[in-house]
Coordinates of C-alpha atoms in Angstrom, one line a residue:
Chain K
M1 CA -24.5 -35.4 -13.9
K2 CA -24.4 -32.0 -12.2
P3 CA -22.5 -29.3 -14.1
K4 CA -19.4 -28.1 -12.3
I5 CA -19.4 -24.6 -10.9
E6 CA -16.3 -23.8 -13.0
T7 CA -18.2 -24.7 -16.1
I8 CA -21.1 -22.4 -15.1
V9 CA -18.7 -19.5 -14.5
L10 CA -17.0 -20.0 -17.9
A11 CA -20.2 -20.3 -19.9
A12 CA -21.9 -17.3 -18.3
D13 CA -18.8 -15.3 -18.7
L14 CA -18.5 -16.0 -22.5
V15 CA -22.2 -15.3 -23.3
G16 CA -22.3 -12.2 -21.2
T17 CA -19.0 -11.1 -22.8
F18 CA -20.4 -11.3 -26.3
I19 CA -23.6 -9.4 -25.4
F20 CA -21.8 -6.6 -23.6
A21 CA -19.1 -6.3 -26.4
I22 CA -21.9 -5.7 -29.0
E23 CA -23.5 -3.1 -26.8
G24 CA -20.2 -1.4 -26.2
A25 CA -19.5 -1.3 -29.9
V26 CA -22.9 0.3 -30.7
A27 CA -22.3 3.0 -28.1
A28 CA -18.8 3.6 -29.6
M29 CA -20.3 4.0 -33.1
H30 CA -22.8 6.5 -31.8
S31 CA -19.8 8.5 -30.5
G32 CA -18.3 8.5 -34.0
L33 CA -15.2 6.4 -33.2
D34 CA -13.4 4.5 -36.0
L35 CA -13.1 0.8 -36.3
L36 CA -10.2 0.5 -33.8
G37 CA -12.0 2.6 -31.3
V38 CA -15.2 0.5 -31.7
M39 CA -13.2 -2.7 -31.0
V40 CA -11.4 -1.1 -28.0
I41 CA -14.7 0.0 -26.4
A42 CA -16.2 -3.5 -27.2
F43 CA -13.2 -4.9 -25.3
V44 CA -13.4 -2.7 -22.2
A45 CA -17.2 -2.8 -22.0
A46 CA -17.2 -6.6 -22.0
L47 CA -14.1 -7.3 -20.0
G48 CA -13.7 -4.2 -17.7
G49 CA -16.0 -5.5 -15.0
G50 CA -14.4 -8.9 -14.8
V51 CA -10.8 -7.5 -14.9
T52 CA -11.7 -5.1 -12.1
R53 CA -13.1 -7.9 -10.0
D54 CA -10.1 -10.1 -10.6
L55 CA -7.7 -7.3 -9.7
L56 CA -9.6 -6.6 -6.5
I57 CA -9.8 -10.2 -5.3
G58 CA -6.2 -10.8 -6.3
A59 CA -6.8 -13.3 -9.1
T60 CA -4.0 -12.0 -11.4
P61 CA -3.5 -12.2 -14.2
P62 CA -7.2 -11.8 -14.8
N63 CA -9.1 -14.4 -16.9
A64 CA -9.4 -11.9 -19.7
I65 CA -5.6 -11.8 -19.9
R66 CA -4.9 -15.5 -19.2
D67 CA -7.3 -16.8 -21.8
W68 CA -6.9 -15.3 -25.3
R69 CA -10.5 -16.3 -26.2
Y70 CA -12.0 -13.5 -24.2
P71 CA -10.3 -10.6 -25.9
A72 CA -10.5 -12.3 -29.3
L73 CA -14.3 -12.7 -28.7
T74 CA -14.8 -9.0 -28.0
F75 CA -12.8 -8.0 -31.0
V76 CA -14.8 -10.2 -33.2
A77 CA -18.0 -8.8 -31.7
G78 CA -16.8 -5.3 -32.3
L79 CA -15.9 -6.1 -35.9
L80 CA -19.2 -7.8 -36.6
T81 CA -21.1 -4.9 -35.1
F82 CA -19.1 -2.4 -37.2
M83 CA -19.8 -4.4 -40.4
F84 CA -23.5 -5.1 -39.9
H85 CA -24.6 -2.1 -37.9
N86 CA -26.8 -0.6 -40.6
D87 CA -28.7 -3.9 -41.0
A88 CA -29.3 -3.9 -37.2
Q89 CA -30.7 -0.3 -36.9
G90 CA -34.2 -1.6 -36.7
F91 CA -33.5 -3.9 -33.8
P92 CA -36.2 -3.1 -31.2
A93 CA -35.1 -1.3 -28.0
F94 CA -37.1 -3.7 -25.9
W95 CA -35.1 -6.7 -27.0
L96 CA -31.9 -4.8 -26.5
M97 CA -32.9 -4.2 -22.9
V98 CA -33.8 -7.8 -22.4
L99 CA -30.4 -9.0 -23.9
D100 CA -28.6 -6.5 -21.7
A101 CA -30.5 -7.8 -18.6
A102 CA -29.4 -11.3 -19.5
G103 CA -25.8 -10.2 -19.8
L104 CA -26.1 -8.4 -16.5
A105 CA -27.5 -11.5 -14.8
L106 CA -24.8 -13.8 -16.2
F107 CA -22.0 -11.5 -15.1
A108 CA -23.5 -10.9 -11.6
V109 CA -23.7 -14.7 -11.1
A110 CA -20.3 -15.4 -12.5
G111 CA -18.8 -12.6 -10.4
V112 CA -20.2 -13.7 -7.1
E113 CA -19.2 -17.3 -7.8
K114 CA -15.7 -16.4 -8.6
A115 CA -15.4 -14.2 -5.5
M116 CA -16.5 -17.2 -3.4
L117 CA -13.9 -19.4 -5.1
Y118 CA -11.3 -16.9 -3.8
R119 CA -12.9 -17.0 -0.3
I120 CA -14.2 -13.5 -0.3
R121 CA -16.8 -13.0 2.4
P122 CA -20.5 -12.9 1.5
F123 CA -21.3 -9.1 1.6
V124 CA -18.2 -8.2 -0.3
A125 CA -18.7 -11.2 -2.7
A126 CA -22.1 -9.7 -3.6
L127 CA -20.4 -6.4 -4.3
M128 CA -17.9 -8.2 -6.5
G129 CA -20.8 -9.7 -8.4
T130 CA -22.2 -6.2 -8.9
V131 CA -18.8 -4.8 -10.0
T132 CA -18.6 -7.7 -12.6
G133 CA -22.0 -6.7 -13.9
V134 CA -21.6 -3.0 -14.1
G135 CA -17.9 -2.3 -14.2
G136 CA -17.4 -2.6 -18.0
G137 CA -20.3 -0.2 -18.6
V138 CA -18.7 2.3 -16.2
I139 CA -15.4 2.2 -18.0
R140 CA -17.1 2.4 -21.4
D141 CA -19.0 5.6 -20.3
V142 CA -15.9 7.2 -18.7
L143 CA -13.9 6.7 -22.0
L144 CA -16.8 8.2 -23.9
T145 CA -16.8 11.1 -21.4
R146 CA -20.4 10.7 -20.1
I147 CA -21.7 10.1 -16.5
P148 CA -21.8 6.3 -16.2
S149 CA -25.4 5.2 -17.1
V150 CA -25.4 2.8 -14.2
L151 CA -25.3 5.8 -11.8
V152 CA -28.4 7.3 -13.3
T153 CA -30.3 4.2 -14.6
D154 CA -33.0 3.0 -12.3
I155 CA -32.7 -0.4 -10.7
Y156 CA -29.6 -1.6 -12.7
A157 CA -26.8 -2.2 -10.3
T158 CA -29.5 -2.8 -7.7
A159 CA -30.6 -5.8 -9.8
A160 CA -27.1 -7.2 -10.1
F161 CA -26.6 -6.9 -6.3
F162 CA -30.0 -8.5 -5.7
G163 CA -29.1 -11.4 -7.9
A164 CA -25.8 -11.9 -6.2
V165 CA -27.5 -11.9 -2.8
V166 CA -29.9 -14.6 -4.0
V167 CA -27.0 -16.8 -5.1
L168 CA -25.5 -16.4 -1.6
A169 CA -28.8 -17.1 0.1
G170 CA -29.4 -20.1 -2.1
R171 CA -26.1 -21.6 -1.1
R172 CA -26.7 -20.9 2.5
L173 CA -30.1 -22.7 2.3
G174 CA -28.4 -25.8 0.9
L175 CA -29.2 -25.4 -2.9
S176 CA -26.6 -27.0 -5.2
P177 CA -24.2 -24.4 -6.8
A178 CA -26.0 -24.8 -10.1
M179 CA -29.4 -24.2 -8.7
A180 CA -28.3 -21.2 -6.6
G181 CA -26.6 -19.7 -9.6
L182 CA -29.8 -20.2 -11.7
A183 CA -32.0 -18.7 -9.0
G184 CA -29.7 -15.6 -8.7
G185 CA -29.6 -15.1 -12.4
V186 CA -33.3 -15.4 -12.8
A187 CA -33.8 -13.0 -9.9
C188 CA -31.5 -10.4 -11.4
F189 CA -33.0 -10.7 -14.8
V190 CA -36.6 -10.5 -13.7
L191 CA -36.0 -7.6 -11.4
R192 CA -34.2 -5.7 -14.2
V193 CA -36.8 -6.4 -16.9
V194 CA -39.8 -5.6 -14.6
A195 CA -38.2 -2.4 -13.4
A196 CA -37.4 -1.3 -16.9
T197 CA -40.9 -2.1 -18.3
H198 CA -42.7 -0.6 -15.3
G199 CA -40.5 2.5 -14.9
W200 CA -39.6 1.7 -11.3
H201 CA -37.0 4.0 -9.9
L202 CA -35.0 4.8 -6.8
P203 CA -35.6 8.1 -4.9
R204 CA -33.6 11.1 -6.1
A205 CA -32.5 14.1 -4.1
Q206 CA -35.0 17.0 -4.2
G207 CA -34.2 20.4 -5.6
Chain R
M1 CA 28.5 -8.9 -26.8
K2 CA 24.7 -9.0 -27.1
P3 CA 22.7 -6.6 -25.0
K4 CA 20.5 -8.4 -22.5
I5 CA 16.8 -8.2 -22.9
E6 CA 16.4 -6.7 -19.5
T7 CA 18.7 -3.8 -20.5
I8 CA 16.6 -3.2 -23.6
V9 CA 13.4 -3.1 -21.6
L10 CA 14.9 -0.6 -19.1
A11 CA 16.4 1.8 -21.6
A12 CA 13.3 1.8 -23.8
D13 CA 11.1 2.4 -20.7
L14 CA 13.2 5.3 -19.5
V15 CA 13.4 7.2 -22.8
G16 CA 9.8 6.6 -23.6
T17 CA 8.8 7.7 -20.1
F18 CA 10.6 11.0 -20.6
I19 CA 9.0 11.7 -23.9
F20 CA 5.4 10.9 -22.8
A21 CA 5.9 12.9 -19.5
I22 CA 6.7 16.0 -21.5
E23 CA 3.7 15.5 -23.8
G24 CA 1.5 15.0 -20.8
A25 CA 2.8 18.1 -19.2
V26 CA 2.1 20.2 -22.3
A27 CA -1.5 18.8 -22.5
A28 CA -2.0 19.7 -18.8
M29 CA -0.8 23.2 -19.3
H30 CA -3.2 23.7 -22.2
S31 CA -6.0 22.7 -19.8
G32 CA -4.9 25.4 -17.4
L33 CA -3.7 23.2 -14.6
D34 CA -1.2 24.5 -12.0
L35 CA 2.3 23.2 -11.4
L36 CA 1.2 20.3 -9.3
G37 CA -1.5 19.3 -11.8
V38 CA 1.1 19.5 -14.6
M39 CA 3.5 17.2 -12.7
V40 CA 0.7 14.7 -11.9
I41 CA -0.5 14.5 -15.5
A42 CA 3.2 14.1 -16.6
F43 CA 3.4 11.2 -14.2
V44 CA 0.2 9.4 -15.3
A45 CA 0.7 10.0 -19.0
A46 CA 4.2 8.5 -18.8
L47 CA 3.6 5.7 -16.3
G48 CA -0.1 4.8 -16.6
G49 CA 0.4 2.4 -19.5
G50 CA 3.2 0.5 -17.8
V51 CA 1.4 0.4 -14.4
T52 CA -1.7 -0.9 -16.1
R53 CA 0.3 -3.6 -17.9
D54 CA 2.1 -4.6 -14.7
L55 CA -1.2 -4.9 -12.7
L56 CA -2.8 -7.0 -15.5
I57 CA 0.1 -9.4 -15.8
G58 CA 0.5 -9.7 -12.1
A59 CA 3.9 -7.9 -11.8
T60 CA 3.2 -6.1 -8.5
P61 CA 4.4 -3.8 -7.3
P62 CA 4.7 -2.2 -10.8
N63 CA 8.1 -1.0 -11.9
A64 CA 7.0 2.6 -11.5
I65 CA 6.5 1.9 -7.8
R66 CA 9.4 -0.4 -7.2
D67 CA 12.0 1.9 -8.8
W68 CA 11.9 5.5 -7.6
R69 CA 13.7 6.7 -10.7
Y70 CA 10.6 6.4 -12.8
P71 CA 8.3 8.8 -10.9
A72 CA 11.2 11.1 -10.2
L73 CA 11.9 11.3 -13.9
T74 CA 8.3 12.2 -14.8
F75 CA 8.2 14.9 -12.1
V76 CA 11.4 16.4 -13.4
A77 CA 10.0 16.3 -16.9
G78 CA 6.9 18.0 -15.7
L79 CA 8.8 20.7 -13.9
L80 CA 11.1 21.4 -16.9
T81 CA 8.2 21.6 -19.2
F82 CA 6.4 24.0 -16.9
M83 CA 9.6 26.3 -16.6
F84 CA 10.6 26.3 -20.3
H85 CA 7.2 26.0 -22.0
N86 CA 7.2 29.4 -23.5
D87 CA 10.6 28.9 -25.1
A88 CA 9.3 25.7 -26.6
Q89 CA 6.1 27.1 -28.2
G90 CA 7.7 27.2 -31.6
F91 CA 8.6 23.5 -31.6
P92 CA 7.2 22.2 -34.9
A93 CA 4.2 19.8 -34.8
F94 CA 5.9 17.5 -37.2
W95 CA 8.8 16.8 -34.8
L96 CA 6.4 16.4 -31.9
M97 CA 4.6 13.7 -33.8
V98 CA 7.9 12.0 -34.6
L99 CA 9.0 12.1 -31.0
D100 CA 5.7 10.7 -29.9
A101 CA 5.9 7.9 -32.5
A102 CA 9.4 7.1 -31.0
G103 CA 7.9 6.9 -27.5
L104 CA 5.1 4.8 -28.7
A105 CA 7.5 2.3 -30.4
L106 CA 9.7 2.1 -27.3
F107 CA 6.8 1.4 -25.0
A108 CA 5.1 -1.1 -27.3
V109 CA 8.4 -3.1 -27.5
A110 CA 9.1 -2.8 -23.8
G111 CA 5.5 -3.9 -23.1
V112 CA 5.5 -7.0 -25.2
E113 CA 8.9 -8.0 -23.9
K114 CA 7.8 -7.7 -20.3
A115 CA 4.6 -9.6 -20.9
M116 CA 6.7 -12.5 -22.5
L117 CA 9.0 -12.4 -19.4
Y118 CA 5.9 -13.2 -17.4
R119 CA 4.9 -16.0 -19.8
I120 CA 1.8 -14.3 -21.2
R121 CA 0.7 -15.9 -24.5
P122 CA 1.5 -14.2 -27.8
F123 CA -1.8 -12.7 -28.7
V124 CA -2.4 -11.2 -25.3
A125 CA 1.3 -10.2 -25.0
A126 CA 0.8 -8.1 -28.1
L127 CA -2.3 -6.5 -26.5
M128 CA -0.1 -5.8 -23.4
G129 CA 2.4 -4.0 -25.7
T130 CA -0.4 -1.9 -27.0
V131 CA -1.7 -1.1 -23.5
T132 CA 1.8 0.0 -22.5
G133 CA 2.0 2.3 -25.5
V134 CA -1.4 3.9 -25.3
G135 CA -2.6 3.4 -21.7
G136 CA -0.9 6.5 -20.2
G137 CA -2.5 8.7 -22.9
V138 CA -5.9 7.3 -22.2
I139 CA -5.6 8.0 -18.5
R140 CA -4.3 11.5 -19.2
D141 CA -7.3 12.3 -21.5
V142 CA -9.8 10.8 -19.0
L143 CA -8.4 13.1 -16.3
L144 CA -8.6 16.1 -18.6
T145 CA -12.2 14.9 -19.4
R146 CA -11.9 14.4 -23.1
I147 CA -12.4 11.3 -25.3
P148 CA -9.0 9.5 -25.4
S149 CA -7.2 10.6 -28.5
V150 CA -6.1 7.1 -29.2
L151 CA -9.8 6.2 -29.8
V152 CA -10.1 8.8 -32.5
T153 CA -6.5 9.1 -33.9
D154 CA -6.0 7.2 -37.0
I155 CA -3.4 4.3 -36.9
Y156 CA -2.0 4.9 -33.4
A157 CA -2.9 1.9 -31.2
T158 CA -2.9 0.0 -34.5
A159 CA 0.8 0.9 -35.0
A160 CA 1.6 -0.2 -31.4
F161 CA -0.1 -3.6 -31.9
F162 CA 1.6 -4.0 -35.3
G163 CA 5.0 -3.4 -33.7
A164 CA 4.3 -5.9 -30.9
V165 CA 3.3 -8.5 -33.4
V166 CA 6.5 -8.0 -35.3
V167 CA 8.5 -8.6 -32.1
L168 CA 6.7 -11.8 -31.6
A169 CA 7.1 -12.9 -35.2
G170 CA 10.8 -12.0 -35.1
R171 CA 11.3 -14.2 -32.0
R172 CA 9.4 -17.0 -33.7
L173 CA 11.6 -16.7 -36.8
G174 CA 14.7 -17.1 -34.7
L175 CA 15.9 -13.5 -34.4
S176 CA 17.8 -12.6 -31.3
P177 CA 15.8 -10.7 -28.7
A178 CA 17.6 -7.5 -29.5
M179 CA 17.0 -7.8 -33.3
A180 CA 13.4 -8.7 -32.8
G181 CA 12.9 -5.7 -30.5
L182 CA 14.6 -3.5 -33.0
A183 CA 12.5 -4.8 -35.9
G184 CA 9.3 -4.3 -33.9
G185 CA 10.2 -0.8 -32.8
V186 CA 11.1 0.3 -36.4
A187 CA 7.8 -1.3 -37.7
C188 CA 5.7 0.6 -35.2
F189 CA 7.6 3.9 -35.7
V190 CA 7.5 3.8 -39.5
L191 CA 3.8 2.8 -39.6
R192 CA 2.8 5.6 -37.3
V193 CA 4.9 8.3 -39.0
V194 CA 3.8 7.2 -42.5
A195 CA 0.2 7.1 -41.5
A196 CA 0.3 10.5 -39.9
T197 CA 2.1 12.2 -42.8
H198 CA -0.2 10.5 -45.4
G199 CA -3.4 10.9 -43.5
W200 CA -4.2 7.2 -43.5
H201 CA -7.2 6.3 -41.6
L202 CA -9.4 3.4 -40.5
P203 CA -13.0 3.1 -41.7
R204 CA -15.6 5.0 -39.6
A205 CA -19.3 4.2 -39.2
Q206 CA -21.5 6.0 -41.8
G207 CA -24.2 8.4 -40.8
Chain O
M1 CA 1.2 1.7 26.6
K2 CA 2.1 2.8 23.1
P3 CA -0.6 2.3 20.5
K4 CA 0.5 -0.2 17.8
I5 CA 1.1 1.1 14.3
E6 CA -1.6 -1.3 12.9
T7 CA -4.2 0.3 15.3
I8 CA -3.2 3.8 14.1
V9 CA -3.6 2.7 10.5
L10 CA -7.0 1.2 11.1
A11 CA -8.5 4.1 13.1
A12 CA -7.2 6.7 10.7
D13 CA -8.6 4.7 7.8
L14 CA -12.1 4.4 9.3
V15 CA -12.5 8.0 10.3
G16 CA -11.2 9.3 7.0
T17 CA -13.4 6.9 5.2
F18 CA -16.5 8.2 6.8
I19 CA -15.6 11.9 6.1
F20 CA -14.8 11.2 2.5
A21 CA -17.9 9.1 1.9
I22 CA -20.1 12.0 3.1
E23 CA -18.3 14.4 0.9
G24 CA -18.6 12.1 -2.1
A25 CA -22.3 11.6 -1.4
V26 CA -22.9 15.4 -1.4
A27 CA -21.1 15.8 -4.7
A28 CA -23.2 13.0 -6.2
M29 CA -26.4 14.6 -5.0
H30 CA -25.4 17.9 -6.6
S31 CA -25.0 16.0 -9.9
G32 CA -28.5 14.7 -9.6
L33 CA -27.8 11.0 -9.1
D34 CA -30.4 8.7 -7.4
L35 CA -29.9 6.9 -4.1
L36 CA -27.8 4.1 -5.6
G37 CA -25.6 6.5 -7.5
V38 CA -25.1 8.5 -4.3
M39 CA -24.0 5.3 -2.4
V40 CA -21.7 4.2 -5.2
I41 CA -20.0 7.6 -5.3
A42 CA -19.7 7.6 -1.5
F43 CA -18.0 4.2 -1.8
V44 CA -15.5 5.1 -4.5
A45 CA -14.7 8.6 -3.1
A46 CA -13.9 7.1 0.3
L47 CA -12.2 3.8 -0.7
G48 CA -10.8 4.5 -4.2
G49 CA -7.6 6.0 -2.9
G50 CA -6.8 3.1 -0.5
V51 CA -7.8 0.5 -3.1
T52 CA -5.5 2.1 -5.7
R53 CA -2.6 2.2 -3.1
D54 CA -3.2 -1.5 -2.2
L55 CA -3.3 -2.6 -5.8
L56 CA -0.1 -0.7 -6.5
I57 CA 1.9 -2.0 -3.5
G58 CA 0.6 -5.5 -4.2
A59 CA -1.5 -5.8 -1.0
T60 CA -4.4 -7.8 -2.6
P61 CA -7.2 -8.2 -1.9
P62 CA -7.3 -4.6 -0.7
N63 CA -8.4 -3.8 2.8
A64 CA -11.7 -2.4 1.4
I65 CA -12.5 -5.9 0.0
R66 CA -11.0 -8.0 2.8
D67 CA -12.9 -6.2 5.5
W68 CA -16.6 -5.8 5.0
R69 CA -16.8 -2.9 7.5
Y70 CA -15.2 -0.5 5.0
P71 CA -17.8 -0.8 2.2
A72 CA -20.6 -1.0 4.7
L73 CA -19.5 2.2 6.4
T74 CA -19.5 4.1 3.1
F75 CA -22.9 2.8 2.2
V76 CA -24.3 3.9 5.5
A77 CA -22.6 7.3 5.1
G78 CA -24.2 7.6 1.6
L79 CA -27.6 6.7 2.9
L80 CA -27.5 9.1 5.9
T81 CA -26.3 11.9 3.7
F82 CA -29.2 11.2 1.3
M83 CA -31.7 11.2 4.1
F84 CA -30.5 14.2 6.0
H85 CA -29.1 16.3 3.2
N86 CA -31.7 19.1 3.4
D87 CA -31.1 19.6 7.1
A88 CA -27.4 19.9 6.4
Q89 CA -27.6 22.5 3.7
G90 CA -26.6 25.3 6.1
F91 CA -23.4 23.5 7.1
P92 CA -20.7 26.2 6.8
A93 CA -18.2 25.8 4.0
F94 CA -15.3 26.6 6.3
W95 CA -16.0 23.6 8.5
L96 CA -16.5 21.4 5.5
M97 CA -13.0 22.4 4.4
V98 CA -11.6 21.7 7.9
L99 CA -13.2 18.2 8.0
D100 CA -11.9 17.5 4.5
A101 CA -8.4 18.5 5.6
A102 CA -8.7 16.1 8.5
G103 CA -9.7 13.3 6.2
L104 CA -6.8 14.1 3.9
A105 CA -4.3 14.1 6.8
L106 CA -5.6 10.8 8.1
F107 CA -5.5 9.1 4.7
A108 CA -2.1 10.5 3.9
V109 CA -0.6 9.2 7.2
A110 CA -2.4 5.8 6.9
G111 CA -1.2 5.5 3.3
V112 CA 2.5 6.1 3.9
E113 CA 2.4 3.8 7.0
K114 CA 0.9 1.0 5.0
A115 CA 3.4 1.5 2.1
M116 CA 6.2 1.2 4.7
L117 CA 4.7 -2.0 6.1
Y118 CA 5.0 -3.4 2.5
R119 CA 8.7 -2.2 2.4
I120 CA 8.1 0.4 -0.3
R121 CA 11.0 2.9 -0.4
P122 CA 10.6 6.4 1.1
F123 CA 10.0 8.6 -2.0
V124 CA 7.5 6.2 -3.5
A125 CA 5.9 5.6 0.0
A126 CA 5.3 9.3 0.2
L127 CA 3.6 9.2 -3.2
M128 CA 1.5 6.3 -2.0
G129 CA 0.4 8.4 1.0
T130 CA -0.6 11.1 -1.5
V131 CA -2.5 8.6 -3.7
T132 CA -4.4 7.4 -0.7
G133 CA -5.4 10.9 0.2
V134 CA -6.4 12.1 -3.2
G135 CA -7.2 9.0 -5.2
G136 CA -10.8 8.6 -4.1
G137 CA -11.6 12.2 -5.1
V138 CA -10.0 11.8 -8.5
I139 CA -12.2 8.7 -9.2
R140 CA -15.3 10.5 -7.9
D141 CA -14.7 13.5 -10.2
V142 CA -13.9 11.2 -13.2
L143 CA -17.2 9.4 -12.7
L144 CA -19.0 12.8 -12.5
T145 CA -17.2 13.8 -15.7
R146 CA -15.3 16.8 -14.3
I147 CA -11.6 17.6 -14.2
P148 CA -10.4 16.2 -10.8
S149 CA -10.5 19.0 -8.3
V150 CA -7.2 17.9 -6.9
L151 CA -5.5 18.9 -10.2
V152 CA -6.9 22.5 -9.9
T153 CA -7.2 23.0 -6.2
D154 CA -4.2 24.9 -4.7
I155 CA -2.1 23.1 -2.1
Y156 CA -4.2 19.9 -1.7
A157 CA -2.1 17.0 -3.0
T158 CA 0.9 19.0 -2.0
A159 CA -0.3 19.0 1.6
A160 CA -0.8 15.2 1.5
F161 CA 2.7 14.7 0.1
F162 CA 4.2 17.1 2.7
G163 CA 2.5 15.2 5.5
A164 CA 3.8 11.9 4.2
V165 CA 7.3 13.3 4.0
V166 CA 7.1 14.5 7.6
V167 CA 6.1 11.0 8.7
L168 CA 9.1 9.6 6.9
A169 CA 11.4 12.3 8.4
G170 CA 10.1 11.7 11.9
R171 CA 10.8 8.0 11.7
R172 CA 14.3 8.7 10.3
L173 CA 14.9 11.0 13.2
G174 CA 14.0 8.3 15.7
L175 CA 10.4 9.3 16.7
S176 CA 8.1 6.5 17.7
P177 CA 5.7 5.4 14.9
A178 CA 2.8 7.0 16.8
M179 CA 4.6 10.4 17.2
A180 CA 5.8 10.4 13.6
G181 CA 2.3 9.7 12.4
L182 CA 0.9 12.5 14.6
A183 CA 3.5 14.9 13.4
G184 CA 2.8 14.1 9.7
G185 CA -1.0 14.3 10.2
V186 CA -0.7 17.7 11.9
A187 CA 1.7 19.0 9.2
C188 CA -0.7 18.0 6.4
F189 CA -3.8 19.4 8.2
V190 CA -2.2 22.7 9.1
L191 CA -0.7 23.3 5.6
R192 CA -4.0 22.5 3.9
V193 CA -6.1 24.7 6.3
V194 CA -3.7 27.6 6.2
A195 CA -3.4 27.4 2.4
A196 CA -7.2 27.4 2.0
T197 CA -7.8 30.3 4.3
H198 CA -5.0 32.4 3.0
G199 CA -5.6 31.6 -0.7
W200 CA -2.1 30.3 -1.2
H201 CA -1.6 28.8 -4.7
L202 CA 0.9 27.2 -6.9
P203 CA 2.2 28.9 -10.1
R204 CA 0.1 28.4 -13.2
A205 CA 1.1 28.6 -16.8
Q206 CA 0.9 32.0 -18.4
G207 CA -1.3 32.7 -21.4

């Protein structure tokens, strides 16, 4: 029995949401916010990308509004992070990066799939996958008044875009939706992890 | 004769809009903006929350676009603030906080009512009431490049959420829409004023 | 043969998009972003205003999403700017201002025309023309964490609003759509250039 594409979108969305919510909560605590601020940043970091995608492709109300489990999940993640933050201080940066790469891959795949469901054309659908992956982090950083890390982190949005392109190419080559999604997710994840561990970077303006 | 729920939404929206526009204009003047900047910040501070809510629940074009009285009201508020700012310098901070709490209560109630009109489910409808109350201030602070005050002000968004929940609970318990709205507005207003005067605050991360 | 109003909107949009994308890319390079960041800022600087307008008037998915040529054009502009930036260092500031004024005029006219196509009322349609003209720059500056230049630059949004009002007045006075658009664009362009060269400014709060 092949899993349905809607099921893949839902599962990838929920797991990615939880990872990004925790990351957002940690960033908010480092900025000295109180419990509510931590929960709000967890919410926008996890759901901002998907909400932006849904507004852009005309899928209103966005999933995050239609389905109460999404916001509830982010608030729980924010609360848990707030309560157990001290115990988690020793969590290694490497595994944080790996978890974040997994969340990015899940969101990029879910984003491009949903854009295709709404009949968005391939190039723009790949952009929507990228927006889904990085949009929440952009809003999180804007609210914490710093230049969005995605604009200065090497090979991050690039990995999301690449993964989305692989999904589209896999579909075009006749892969099943599940296989194409898997291939795109793995492509995004591997590119991000390898780039981070090898210090790959894009060119920067001189001077 | 019972007032219609639509009338409550409209009146609360207009009064709250005027209060938040003036507050936004004052913040813009403190940042050294010129007349146009002051009017723009008055506009987004007053209408940003409602526009965000309307985009999220799919009520496009938002009220603030459909009805020219909303933007016109905020521009007038910005202009008046700009002209009479010096005369108003001595206005006591306590009464500013009380007026702001009134605006917050009006917006939170109007927001949850409108979300219910669009058949948004209770938990998310309460979030929409909160977004309506605090969204304009968030956009105002982002444009003035400071961390949104709602993320660091004790018991502010919390009061909006609480008021929205009281509206929903009142409806569930069989109160008329007008009574439920009144109860929710009073609940939000009282919680905000008492928290501000007593220095109540939410827990903050240690270290 | 009179050009159709849809053709005017399209041509103005594309030319303005290219100008604003280059300007966005230059600003991003001055903030030290890498190639991807430069392309992203080119994208939002050029298309952020139109996307905001389309979301507000309910024209979803926005043009910039429906038509792949818009995002592709901004990425090409970002890439070209990145590659030939050093050769362009000597480009005189005066002509940069003139090009920017042309982009502003094109976007303001395209924005008010599109709002009218969607039956938005005149005053709000003029605001939508202004949002189209200045929205991308606002998002660009927010992402680069500085107060949006439009809020502190003298007679910039004012020129966009003025141009949009001239379009509306021309239509009301019986001009053809093409003539009204031309008159509005010239009005915006001339006001912006004259204000910049003469140092005209709006009043600012004292103290």
